Amino acid sequence: MKYLLMIYSDEKAYAARSPEDQKRGYEAYMAYTEALKKAGAFLGSDRLRPTDSATTVRVVNGKSQVLNGPYTETKEQLGGYYMIEASDLDAALAWAARCPGAHHGIMEVRPVWVM
Amino acid sequence: MNNIARATADAVARRSYGKLIALLGTRTRDVAGAEDALSDAFATALAEWPLSGCPANPEAWLLTVARRKLIDRARKRKHGESVAEQLLVLTDELVDHAAEAAAIPDQRLALMFACAHPAIDAGIRAPLILQVVLGLDAATIASAFLMAPAAMGQRLVRAKAKIRQAAIPFRIPESEELGERLAAVLEAIYAVFAEGWADAAGTDVARRDLAEEAIYLGRLITTLLPEEPEALGLLALMLYTEARRRARRDAAGEYVPLASQDTSLWDAPMIEEAEALLRQASRQAVFGRYQLEAALQSAHVHRRLTGIANWPHVVQLYDALLQSCGSPVVAINRALALAELQNPAAALSALDAVATDPRLLEYQPYWAARAALLAKTGAGTEARHAYDVAIGLERDPAVRRFLQQRRAEVRE
């Protein structure tokens, strides 16, 4: 089973950390990624730029409407993701709980719809 | 022959429904698919058994037929590669299980853990267990839980879809996780029991059956996990309560409080079994909510049977229970025990300490307890007012009449 682990956290608070905390945070993510790879569970991962760089687009009556900003304003924002391979939901939840994102934010775990 | 076939099928359904569902669904985690296949297999059985005779091992027969149905369905669906994979898995199992047909492994507990998984909405866990492990239909479950059948049906469908799509495993959790996960399973079983117990008059057969089904599930858990003290505690608690079922209404259908129940109507063997379970649980020296509640039941039963009260012990048990769950309901019962141990005034001030909880304002036993304590201290007007609120909050007419009687007895 493939699962997408989405990291939601307060991006402003995360950006406002001290340089040492930022370094520690970066190292924690690198270690986590390495652990996923070692276990053969890693499929892909990216960190996203903050929501002030987001743009939304939709087509209404044949015309595209482009808006500055994210789709919804929320307290926590999607800041990155891991795509992993796991045998079942418990295994995926165990990986999600180990992610540094589970400490500074919230992990949403979604099974991938295999077509 | 028709009747024999029907009786055999009913007996298998009663004995092994959840066992068969657990086996059929374990690989694909498709509970709804397993239920459909099994229900088709039962229909086939009712058509064939009257002609060919009942098979020697009806469970194995049903399992094989249901597996074939699952394979047929998977063939008909066109989902590309994943179907081929699924077919392979199912065909493998068909071969495996033909060999071990005589000894069908019992994975009902694993199935219960899937139903009470933290990823499943807590409110639907008990209904889900009733349907998936015991085979009760949505309408019966809905009426027991006072819900619209359509709404209950939808929630059950959604929960099963969650199990399949998110791949919630049918597995007994590892020991470090077991405690918390088992607590969710026990809570669901206790919710089933509480729903069955709510029908005091015993007129609603579906509800009375729920209490029996909960005890059945409790026995199942203690058979499969005989070392878990809280599982033993829960079974003991349910048996202590169930043993008094016949005594809680008199011949005219009026409510009889524990203190005036005719103890000869109590089910003595059931109480003995509960005592034995509680002793077995206490050997592990790991105490929890259900053991404490069962121990309280035991103390109340002993007081009635021997006429000797041990109020200090009862108050101690309530203190421990209050620490473990912090429920205002426990605080009320503790206050009533305190009235016996010390005096009504002490109990009233203990009750005042929890009165800040807004949930209590709508809780009948809080007002009834308050009224009884006020009456004992001689505060007649206040007592009558508290009884009025309690009567207004009660939905069972027999309990209402009992409270009205008590109110009439309050002295000025």
Short mmCIF file of C-alpha atoms in Angstrom, two decimals:
data_model
loop_
_atom_site.label_atom_id
_atom_site.label_comp_id
_atom_site.label_asym_id
_atom_site.label_seq_id
_atom_site.Cartn_x
_atom_site.Cartn_y
_atom_site.Cartn_z
CA MET A 1 0.00 0.00 0.00
CA LYS A 2 1.12 3.53 -0.83
CA TYR A 3 0.41 6.29 1.65
CA LEU A 4 0.90 10.02 1.41
CA LEU A 5 2.01 11.58 4.69
CA MET A 6 1.21 15.29 4.63
CA ILE A 7 2.91 17.62 7.08
CA TYR A 8 0.74 20.47 8.31
CA SER A 9 2.32 23.03 10.60
CA ASP A 10 2.32 26.70 11.46
CA GLU A 11 4.78 27.94 8.83
CA LYS A 12 5.29 31.35 10.45
CA ALA A 13 6.23 29.83 13.80
CA TYR A 14 8.43 27.30 12.02
CA ALA A 15 10.24 30.06 10.10
CA ALA A 16 10.70 32.15 13.25
CA ARG A 17 12.84 29.50 14.99
CA SER A 18 16.39 30.25 16.03
CA PRO A 19 19.14 29.24 13.56
CA GLU A 20 20.19 26.37 15.88
CA ASP A 21 16.62 25.06 16.03
CA GLN A 22 16.36 25.31 12.25
CA LYS A 23 19.56 23.32 11.87
CA ARG A 24 18.32 20.69 14.32
CA GLY A 25 15.00 20.54 12.48
CA TYR A 26 16.73 20.06 9.14
CA GLU A 27 18.92 17.29 10.58
CA ALA A 28 15.90 15.54 12.08
CA TYR A 29 14.17 15.50 8.68
CA MET A 30 17.33 14.19 6.99
CA ALA A 31 17.63 11.40 9.57
CA TYR A 32 13.97 10.50 9.13
CA THR A 33 14.32 10.38 5.33
CA GLU A 34 17.38 8.17 5.72
CA ALA A 35 15.51 5.81 8.03
CA LEU A 36 12.66 5.51 5.51
CA LYS A 37 15.16 4.73 2.76
CA LYS A 38 16.98 2.13 4.85
CA ALA A 39 13.66 0.41 5.57
CA GLY A 40 12.77 0.41 1.87
CA ALA A 41 9.66 2.45 2.62
CA PHE A 42 10.67 5.71 0.93
CA LEU A 43 8.98 6.56 -2.37
CA GLY A 44 9.37 10.34 -2.52
CA SER A 45 9.37 13.55 -0.53
CA ASP A 46 9.45 17.30 -0.98
CA ARG A 47 9.36 20.38 1.16
CA LEU A 48 7.05 23.13 -0.10
CA ARG A 49 7.75 26.84 -0.10
CA PRO A 50 5.47 28.82 2.28
CA THR A 51 1.88 29.67 1.32
CA ASP A 52 2.72 33.31 0.52
CA SER A 53 4.27 31.86 -2.64
CA ALA A 54 1.02 30.02 -3.48
CA THR A 55 -1.29 30.88 -6.36
CA THR A 56 -4.68 29.31 -7.06
CA VAL A 57 -6.24 28.84 -10.48
CA ARG A 58 -9.69 27.73 -11.55
CA VAL A 59 -11.60 27.87 -14.81
CA VAL A 60 -15.06 29.43 -14.62
CA ASN A 61 -17.15 29.71 -17.80
CA GLY A 62 -14.10 28.98 -19.90
CA LYS A 63 -12.05 31.74 -18.30
CA SER A 64 -9.24 31.07 -15.90
CA GLN A 65 -9.32 32.93 -12.63
CA VAL A 66 -5.99 33.33 -10.94
CA LEU A 67 -5.78 34.35 -7.31
CA ASN A 68 -2.85 35.12 -5.09
CA GLY A 69 -2.50 32.97 -1.99
CA PRO A 70 -3.44 29.45 -0.85
CA TYR A 71 -6.81 27.77 -1.40
CA THR A 72 -7.81 28.10 2.25
CA GLU A 73 -6.39 30.19 5.06
CA THR A 74 -5.78 27.86 7.98
CA LYS A 75 -3.77 27.95 11.18
CA GLU A 76 -1.54 25.14 9.91
CA GLN A 77 -0.36 24.91 6.33
CA LEU A 78 0.75 22.04 4.14
CA GLY A 79 4.53 22.34 4.29
CA GLY A 80 5.71 19.12 2.73
CA TYR A 81 4.99 15.45 2.18
CA TYR A 82 6.40 11.95 2.17
CA MET A 83 5.14 9.24 -0.14
CA ILE A 84 5.79 5.90 1.49
CA GLU A 85 5.18 2.19 1.02
CA ALA A 86 3.64 0.46 4.05
CA SER A 87 1.93 -2.89 4.60
CA ASP A 88 -1.12 -1.39 6.29
CA LEU A 89 -2.47 1.66 8.10
CA ASP A 90 -0.74 0.77 11.38
CA ALA A 91 2.64 0.66 9.65
CA ALA A 92 1.91 3.99 7.91
CA LEU A 93 0.81 5.57 11.21
CA ALA A 94 4.00 4.33 12.88
CA TRP A 95 6.07 6.11 10.20
CA ALA A 96 3.93 9.25 10.49
CA ALA A 97 4.46 9.35 14.26
CA ARG A 98 8.24 9.20 13.78
CA CYS A 99 8.26 12.15 11.36
CA PRO A 100 9.53 15.41 12.92
CA GLY A 101 6.36 16.98 11.49
CA ALA A 102 4.30 15.05 14.07
CA HIS A 103 6.05 17.12 16.77
CA HIS A 104 5.97 20.60 15.28
CA GLY A 105 2.68 20.07 13.48
CA ILE A 106 0.11 17.48 12.42
CA MET A 107 0.52 14.55 10.04
CA GLU A 108 -2.36 13.63 7.76
CA VAL A 109 -2.11 10.07 6.45
CA ARG A 110 -3.97 9.24 3.24
CA PRO A 111 -3.99 5.96 1.32
CA VAL A 112 -3.23 6.37 -2.38
CA TRP A 113 -6.05 5.40 -4.73
CA VAL A 114 -4.41 2.84 -6.98
CA MET A 115 -5.89 3.09 -10.50
CA MET B 1 -34.99 -31.71 6.07
CA ASN B 2 -35.68 -28.07 5.38
CA ASN B 3 -35.94 -27.44 9.09
CA ILE B 4 -32.71 -29.29 9.84
CA ALA B 5 -30.89 -27.26 7.16
CA ARG B 6 -32.28 -24.02 8.57
CA ALA B 7 -31.42 -24.98 12.15
CA THR B 8 -27.87 -25.99 11.17
CA ALA B 9 -27.37 -22.74 9.25
CA ASP B 10 -28.72 -20.70 12.18
CA ALA B 11 -26.44 -22.51 14.60
CA VAL B 12 -23.40 -21.87 12.39
CA ALA B 13 -24.37 -18.22 12.02
CA ARG B 14 -24.66 -17.89 15.80
CA ARG B 15 -21.42 -19.74 16.50
CA SER B 16 -19.15 -18.77 13.66
CA TYR B 17 -20.36 -15.71 11.74
CA GLY B 18 -17.53 -13.46 12.87
CA LYS B 19 -15.00 -16.25 12.53
CA LEU B 20 -15.89 -16.69 8.86
CA ILE B 21 -15.97 -12.94 8.17
CA ALA B 22 -12.55 -12.56 9.79
CA LEU B 23 -11.08 -15.24 7.52
CA LEU B 24 -12.79 -14.03 4.36
CA GLY B 25 -11.79 -10.42 4.90
CA THR B 26 -8.35 -10.67 6.42
CA ARG B 27 -6.29 -10.41 3.22
CA THR B 28 -8.37 -7.93 1.28
CA ARG B 29 -9.70 -6.12 4.41
CA ASP B 30 -12.94 -5.91 2.44
CA VAL B 31 -15.47 -6.53 5.20
CA ALA B 32 -18.49 -5.60 3.07
CA GLY B 33 -17.33 -7.98 0.32
CA ALA B 34 -16.84 -10.75 2.89
CA GLU B 35 -20.34 -10.14 4.29
CA ASP B 36 -21.91 -10.33 0.82
CA ALA B 37 -20.05 -13.51 -0.07
CA LEU B 38 -20.98 -15.16 3.23
CA SER B 39 -24.62 -14.18 2.90
CA ASP B 40 -24.63 -15.70 -0.62
CA ALA B 41 -23.03 -18.84 0.79
CA PHE B 42 -25.76 -19.10 3.45
CA ALA B 43 -28.41 -18.73 0.72
CA THR B 44 -26.74 -21.49 -1.30
CA ALA B 45 -26.62 -23.68 1.81
CA LEU B 46 -30.33 -23.26 2.45
CA ALA B 47 -31.01 -24.28 -1.15
CA GLU B 48 -28.62 -27.25 -1.27
CA TRP B 49 -28.56 -28.75 2.22
CA PRO B 50 -32.21 -29.87 2.21
CA LEU B 51 -31.45 -31.88 -0.98
CA SER B 52 -27.93 -33.17 -0.33
CA GLY B 53 -27.96 -33.28 3.46
CA CYS B 54 -26.01 -31.07 5.84
CA PRO B 55 -22.23 -31.29 5.45
CA ALA B 56 -20.14 -32.80 8.24
CA ASN B 57 -18.30 -29.52 8.70
CA PRO B 58 -20.78 -26.77 7.78
CA GLU B 59 -18.28 -23.97 8.60
CA ALA B 60 -15.72 -25.33 6.15
CA TRP B 61 -18.44 -25.82 3.53
CA LEU B 62 -19.64 -22.21 3.90
CA LEU B 63 -16.07 -20.91 3.87
CA THR B 64 -15.26 -22.69 0.61
CA VAL B 65 -18.45 -21.54 -1.10
CA ALA B 66 -17.97 -17.95 0.13
CA ARG B 67 -14.39 -17.91 -1.13
CA ARG B 68 -15.54 -19.05 -4.58
CA LYS B 69 -18.09 -16.22 -4.55
CA LEU B 70 -15.34 -13.75 -3.70
CA ILE B 71 -13.23 -15.04 -6.58
CA ASP B 72 -16.17 -14.87 -9.00
CA ARG B 73 -16.83 -11.27 -7.97
CA ALA B 74 -13.19 -10.26 -8.29
CA ARG B 75 -13.15 -11.75 -11.82
CA LYS B 76 -16.19 -9.75 -12.81
CA ARG B 77 -14.74 -6.48 -11.62
CA LYS B 78 -12.29 -4.98 -14.06
CA HIS B 79 -9.63 -3.22 -12.09
CA GLY B 80 -6.57 -4.36 -14.00
CA GLU B 81 -3.52 -5.61 -12.22
CA SER B 82 -4.74 -5.44 -8.66
CA VAL B 83 -7.52 -7.92 -9.51
CA ALA B 84 -5.07 -10.46 -10.87
CA GLU B 85 -3.13 -10.08 -7.65
CA GLN B 86 -6.22 -10.45 -5.53
CA LEU B 87 -7.31 -13.53 -7.44
CA LEU B 88 -3.97 -15.12 -6.84
CA VAL B 89 -4.25 -14.45 -3.13
CA LEU B 90 -7.78 -15.80 -2.96
CA THR B 91 -7.02 -18.92 -4.99
CA ASP B 92 -4.05 -19.60 -2.74
CA GLU B 93 -6.28 -19.38 0.28
CA LEU B 94 -8.86 -21.68 -1.26
CA VAL B 95 -6.22 -24.37 -1.61
CA ASP B 96 -4.80 -23.69 1.86
CA HIS B 97 -8.12 -23.84 3.56
CA ALA B 98 -9.45 -26.93 1.87
CA ALA B 99 -6.64 -28.72 3.70
CA GLU B 100 -7.18 -27.14 7.09
CA ALA B 101 -10.92 -26.97 6.82
CA ALA B 102 -11.44 -28.95 9.98
CA ALA B 103 -9.54 -26.45 12.11
CA ILE B 104 -10.74 -22.97 11.21
CA PRO B 105 -8.48 -20.48 12.99
CA ASP B 106 -10.26 -17.97 15.19
CA GLN B 107 -9.40 -14.45 14.09
CA ARG B 108 -12.46 -12.78 15.55
CA LEU B 109 -10.38 -10.92 18.07
CA ALA B 110 -8.20 -9.50 15.28
CA LEU B 111 -11.39 -8.45 13.50
CA MET B 112 -12.60 -6.72 16.68
CA PHE B 113 -9.34 -4.83 16.93
CA ALA B 114 -9.84 -3.62 13.34
CA CYS B 115 -13.38 -2.47 14.19
CA ALA B 116 -12.17 -0.61 17.31
CA HIS B 117 -9.10 0.88 15.59
CA PRO B 118 -8.35 4.51 16.55
CA ALA B 119 -8.82 5.42 12.86
CA ILE B 120 -12.50 4.39 13.18
CA ASP B 121 -14.86 6.96 14.67
CA ALA B 122 -15.35 5.99 18.36
CA GLY B 123 -19.15 6.20 18.17
CA ILE B 124 -19.45 3.60 15.43
CA ARG B 125 -17.05 0.99 16.90
CA ALA B 126 -19.64 -0.84 19.01
CA PRO B 127 -22.26 -0.99 16.20
CA LEU B 128 -19.54 -2.11 13.77
CA ILE B 129 -18.51 -4.99 16.05
CA LEU B 130 -22.15 -6.03 16.41
CA GLN B 131 -22.58 -6.18 12.67
CA VAL B 132 -19.25 -7.61 11.59
CA VAL B 133 -18.55 -10.06 14.42
CA LEU B 134 -22.12 -11.09 15.28
CA GLY B 135 -23.92 -10.52 12.00
CA LEU B 136 -26.68 -8.25 13.37
CA ASP B 137 -28.40 -6.19 10.69
CA ALA B 138 -28.23 -2.38 10.56
CA ALA B 139 -31.92 -1.92 11.45
CA THR B 140 -31.60 -3.95 14.66
CA ILE B 141 -28.43 -2.14 15.66
CA ALA B 142 -29.98 1.23 14.83
CA SER B 143 -33.01 0.61 17.04
CA ALA B 144 -30.79 -0.50 19.91
CA PHE B 145 -28.68 2.65 19.66
CA LEU B 146 -31.72 4.92 19.10
CA MET B 147 -30.60 5.94 15.63
CA ALA B 148 -32.36 6.12 12.28
CA PRO B 149 -31.70 2.85 10.38
CA ALA B 150 -30.62 4.72 7.23
CA ALA B 151 -28.12 6.85 9.15
CA MET B 152 -26.76 3.81 10.99
CA GLY B 153 -26.48 1.93 7.69
CA GLN B 154 -24.51 4.75 6.12
CA ARG B 155 -22.12 5.07 9.04
CA LEU B 156 -21.47 1.33 8.98
CA VAL B 157 -20.82 1.42 5.23
CA ARG B 158 -18.40 4.33 5.68
CA ALA B 159 -16.55 2.57 8.50
CA LYS B 160 -16.12 -0.58 6.41
CA ALA B 161 -14.91 1.50 3.46
CA LYS B 162 -12.36 3.11 5.79
CA ILE B 163 -11.07 -0.33 6.86
CA ARG B 164 -10.63 -1.40 3.25
CA GLN B 165 -9.32 1.83 1.71
CA ALA B 166 -6.94 2.83 4.49
CA ALA B 167 -5.91 -0.84 4.93
CA ILE B 168 -6.61 -1.15 8.66
CA PRO B 169 -5.06 -4.50 9.57
CA PHE B 170 -6.93 -7.43 11.21
CA ARG B 171 -4.33 -7.95 13.86
CA ILE B 172 -3.94 -8.21 17.62
CA PRO B 173 -1.61 -5.30 18.44
CA GLU B 174 1.91 -5.76 19.84
CA SER B 175 2.19 -5.77 23.61
CA GLU B 176 3.32 -2.14 23.95
CA GLU B 177 0.19 -1.02 22.14
CA LEU B 178 -2.17 -3.72 23.36
CA GLY B 179 -3.36 -1.98 26.53
CA GLU B 180 -4.69 1.11 24.84
CA ARG B 181 -6.13 -0.74 21.87
CA LEU B 182 -7.75 -3.38 24.09
CA ALA B 183 -9.32 -0.56 26.10
CA ALA B 184 -11.10 0.59 22.92
CA VAL B 185 -12.40 -2.94 22.25
CA LEU B 186 -13.59 -3.33 25.85
CA GLU B 187 -15.23 0.08 25.72
CA ALA B 188 -17.14 -0.93 22.59
CA ILE B 189 -18.30 -4.16 24.23
CA TYR B 190 -19.38 -2.28 27.35
CA ALA B 191 -21.32 0.16 25.13
CA VAL B 192 -23.14 -2.82 23.62
CA PHE B 193 -23.96 -4.07 27.12
CA ALA B 194 -25.12 -0.65 28.32
CA GLU B 195 -27.50 -0.38 25.36
CA GLY B 196 -28.91 -3.80 26.20
CA TRP B 197 -29.22 -2.90 29.87
CA ALA B 198 -31.09 0.36 29.18
CA ASP B 199 -34.29 -1.56 28.48
CA ALA B 200 -35.08 -2.37 32.09
CA ALA B 201 -38.56 -3.72 31.52
CA GLY B 202 -37.07 -6.31 29.20
CA THR B 203 -39.84 -5.89 26.67
CA ASP B 204 -37.57 -5.05 23.77
CA VAL B 205 -36.09 -8.38 22.72
CA ALA B 206 -33.44 -6.81 20.49
CA ARG B 207 -32.08 -4.88 23.43
CA ARG B 208 -32.11 -7.73 25.88
CA ASP B 209 -30.22 -9.72 23.31
CA LEU B 210 -27.59 -6.98 23.17
CA ALA B 211 -26.68 -7.57 26.81
CA GLU B 212 -26.33 -11.29 26.06
CA GLU B 213 -24.27 -10.57 22.96
CA ALA B 214 -21.97 -8.30 24.95
CA ILE B 215 -21.44 -11.05 27.51
CA TYR B 216 -20.76 -13.46 24.63
CA LEU B 217 -18.11 -11.06 23.26
CA GLY B 218 -16.69 -10.65 26.76
CA ARG B 219 -16.36 -14.44 27.07
CA LEU B 220 -14.76 -14.58 23.65
CA ILE B 221 -12.12 -12.01 24.64
CA THR B 222 -11.32 -13.70 27.93
CA THR B 223 -11.00 -17.04 26.13
CA LEU B 224 -8.60 -15.59 23.57
CA LEU B 225 -6.75 -13.30 26.02
CA PRO B 226 -7.08 -15.14 29.34
CA GLU B 227 -4.31 -13.11 30.98
CA GLU B 228 -5.81 -9.65 30.49
CA PRO B 229 -7.13 -8.47 33.89
CA GLU B 230 -9.31 -5.70 32.49
CA ALA B 231 -11.02 -8.07 30.04
CA LEU B 232 -11.76 -10.39 32.99
CA GLY B 233 -12.92 -7.37 35.00
CA LEU B 234 -15.33 -6.28 32.28
CA LEU B 235 -16.83 -9.76 31.97
CA ALA B 236 -17.22 -9.91 35.78
CA LEU B 237 -18.86 -6.48 35.81
CA MET B 238 -21.36 -7.48 33.11
CA LEU B 239 -22.20 -10.74 34.88
CA TYR B 240 -22.76 -9.05 38.27
CA THR B 241 -25.15 -6.64 36.58
CA GLU B 242 -26.91 -9.21 34.42
CA ALA B 243 -27.40 -11.49 37.44
CA ARG B 244 -29.78 -8.91 38.94
CA ARG B 245 -31.84 -8.36 35.81
CA ARG B 246 -34.95 -10.18 37.02
CA ALA B 247 -34.92 -8.37 40.38
CA ARG B 248 -34.89 -4.80 39.18
CA ARG B 249 -38.62 -4.67 38.43
CA ASP B 250 -41.39 -6.11 40.60
CA ALA B 251 -44.37 -8.12 39.33
CA ALA B 252 -46.25 -4.90 38.55
CA GLY B 253 -43.29 -3.59 36.52
CA GLU B 254 -42.27 -1.05 39.15
CA TYR B 255 -38.65 -0.04 39.66
CA VAL B 256 -36.90 -1.75 42.58
CA PRO B 257 -33.67 -0.15 43.82
CA LEU B 258 -30.75 -2.43 44.71
CA ALA B 259 -31.34 -1.90 48.43
CA SER B 260 -34.85 -3.43 48.26
CA GLN B 261 -34.33 -6.11 45.60
CA ASP B 262 -35.43 -9.66 46.37
CA THR B 263 -32.04 -11.39 46.38
CA SER B 264 -33.62 -14.79 45.74
CA LEU B 265 -34.32 -13.50 42.22
CA TRP B 266 -30.61 -12.94 41.63
CA ASP B 267 -28.80 -15.45 39.43
CA ALA B 268 -26.47 -17.09 41.97
CA PRO B 269 -24.28 -19.11 39.54
CA MET B 270 -23.71 -15.96 37.48
CA ILE B 271 -22.60 -14.06 40.59
CA GLU B 272 -20.26 -16.91 41.53
CA GLU B 273 -18.74 -16.84 38.08
CA ALA B 274 -18.26 -13.07 38.35
CA GLU B 275 -16.53 -13.51 41.74
CA ALA B 276 -14.20 -16.13 40.30
CA LEU B 277 -13.35 -13.90 37.32
CA LEU B 278 -12.61 -10.97 39.59
CA ARG B 279 -10.29 -13.11 41.76
CA GLN B 280 -8.53 -14.36 38.63
CA ALA B 281 -8.12 -10.75 37.41
CA SER B 282 -6.73 -9.52 40.72
CA ARG B 283 -3.92 -12.09 40.61
CA GLN B 284 -2.23 -9.96 37.93
CA ALA B 285 -2.21 -6.99 40.33
CA VAL B 286 -2.89 -4.56 37.48
CA PHE B 287 -6.02 -2.63 38.37
CA GLY B 288 -8.22 -0.68 36.03
CA ARG B 289 -11.64 0.78 35.63
CA TYR B 290 -13.57 -2.42 34.93
CA GLN B 291 -12.05 -4.38 37.79
CA LEU B 292 -12.82 -1.50 40.17
CA GLU B 293 -16.40 -1.29 38.96
CA ALA B 294 -16.75 -5.05 39.26
CA ALA B 295 -15.27 -4.91 42.78
CA LEU B 296 -17.89 -2.29 43.69
CA GLN B 297 -20.64 -4.53 42.33
CA SER B 298 -19.19 -7.34 44.40
CA ALA B 299 -19.28 -5.18 47.55
CA HIS B 300 -22.91 -4.16 46.92
CA VAL B 301 -23.90 -7.79 46.29
CA HIS B 302 -22.18 -8.94 49.50
CA ARG B 303 -23.85 -6.24 51.55
CA ARG B 304 -27.27 -7.40 50.38
CA LEU B 305 -26.52 -11.10 50.77
CA THR B 306 -24.84 -10.93 54.19
CA GLY B 307 -26.37 -7.78 55.63
CA ILE B 308 -22.86 -6.63 56.53
CA ALA B 309 -21.74 -3.36 54.97
CA ASN B 310 -18.14 -2.40 54.36
CA TRP B 311 -18.54 1.29 53.55
CA PRO B 312 -14.88 2.29 54.09
CA HIS B 313 -13.89 -0.27 51.43
CA VAL B 314 -16.61 0.97 49.06
CA VAL B 315 -15.55 4.61 49.43
CA GLN B 316 -11.93 3.55 48.82
CA LEU B 317 -12.92 1.77 45.63
CA TYR B 318 -14.83 4.84 44.43
CA ASP B 319 -11.78 7.00 45.22
CA ALA B 320 -9.60 4.73 43.09
CA LEU B 321 -12.15 4.71 40.30
CA LEU B 322 -12.47 8.48 40.44
CA GLN B 323 -8.71 8.74 40.05
CA SER B 324 -8.66 6.42 37.07
CA CYS B 325 -11.53 7.96 35.09
CA GLY B 326 -12.55 11.23 36.81
CA SER B 327 -16.17 10.75 35.81
CA PRO B 328 -18.77 12.92 37.61
CA VAL B 329 -21.05 9.86 37.62
CA VAL B 330 -18.53 8.06 39.83
CA ALA B 331 -18.38 11.14 42.06
CA ILE B 332 -22.14 10.92 42.63
CA ASN B 333 -21.98 7.28 43.66
CA ARG B 334 -19.02 8.03 45.88
CA ALA B 335 -21.02 10.77 47.61
CA LEU B 336 -23.87 8.33 48.29
CA ALA B 337 -21.43 5.84 49.85
CA LEU B 338 -19.92 8.68 51.90
CA ALA B 339 -23.38 9.43 53.31
CA GLU B 340 -23.42 5.87 54.72
CA LEU B 341 -19.85 6.03 55.99
CA GLN B 342 -20.02 9.53 57.52
CA ASN B 343 -23.27 11.51 57.26
CA PRO B 344 -25.55 13.09 54.64
CA ALA B 345 -24.05 16.55 55.20
CA ALA B 346 -20.55 15.31 54.30
CA ALA B 347 -22.01 13.64 51.21
CA LEU B 348 -23.78 16.84 50.17
CA SER B 349 -20.60 18.86 50.35
CA ALA B 350 -18.82 16.17 48.28
CA LEU B 351 -21.63 16.46 45.76
CA ASP B 352 -21.35 20.28 45.74
CA ALA B 353 -17.68 19.89 44.81
CA VAL B 354 -18.59 18.22 41.50
CA ALA B 355 -21.76 20.25 40.88
CA THR B 356 -19.79 22.69 38.74
CA ASP B 357 -19.80 20.17 35.87
CA PRO B 358 -22.55 21.46 33.54
CA ARG B 359 -23.31 17.92 32.28
CA LEU B 360 -24.70 17.08 35.71
CA LEU B 361 -27.51 19.60 35.42
CA GLU B 362 -29.16 17.27 32.91
CA TYR B 363 -28.25 14.04 34.70
CA GLN B 364 -31.13 12.39 36.54
CA PRO B 365 -29.06 10.38 39.07
CA TYR B 366 -27.31 13.58 40.21
CA TRP B 367 -30.62 15.22 41.10
CA ALA B 368 -32.02 12.04 42.64
CA ALA B 369 -28.89 11.63 44.80
CA ARG B 370 -29.06 15.27 45.81
CA ALA B 371 -32.74 14.97 46.68
CA ALA B 372 -32.22 11.86 48.79
CA LEU B 373 -29.36 13.49 50.71
CA LEU B 374 -31.29 16.74 51.22
CA ALA B 375 -34.28 14.79 52.54
CA LYS B 376 -32.02 13.04 55.07
CA THR B 377 -30.66 16.36 56.34
CA GLY B 378 -34.23 17.62 56.78
CA ALA B 379 -34.15 20.21 53.99
CA GLY B 380 -37.61 19.23 52.76
CA THR B 381 -38.33 22.07 50.36
CA GLU B 382 -34.97 21.76 48.63
CA ALA B 383 -35.30 17.97 48.50
CA ARG B 384 -38.69 18.18 46.80
CA HIS B 385 -37.33 20.65 44.27
CA ALA B 386 -34.39 18.33 43.46
CA TYR B 387 -36.83 15.40 43.05
CA ASP B 388 -38.89 17.52 40.64
CA VAL B 389 -35.85 18.08 38.44
CA ALA B 390 -34.91 14.35 38.59
CA ILE B 391 -38.47 13.32 37.65
CA GLY B 392 -38.47 15.79 34.77
CA LEU B 393 -35.23 14.35 33.40
CA GLU B 394 -36.19 10.64 33.56
CA ARG B 395 -37.55 8.92 30.46
CA ASP B 396 -38.42 5.54 32.03
CA PRO B 397 -41.98 5.76 33.47
CA ALA B 398 -41.27 3.11 36.15
CA VAL B 399 -38.30 5.07 37.49
CA ARG B 400 -40.37 8.25 37.29
CA ARG B 401 -43.08 6.67 39.46
CA PHE B 402 -40.41 5.49 41.94
CA LEU B 403 -39.01 9.03 42.22
CA GLN B 404 -42.52 10.48 42.64
CA GLN B 405 -43.13 8.04 45.49
CA ARG B 406 -39.88 9.12 47.15
CA ARG B 407 -40.81 12.78 46.73
CA ALA B 408 -44.17 12.19 48.42
CA GLU B 409 -42.37 10.61 51.39
CA VAL B 410 -40.20 13.69 52.07
CA ARG B 411 -41.04 15.15 55.47
CA GLU B 412 -41.45 18.87 56.05
#
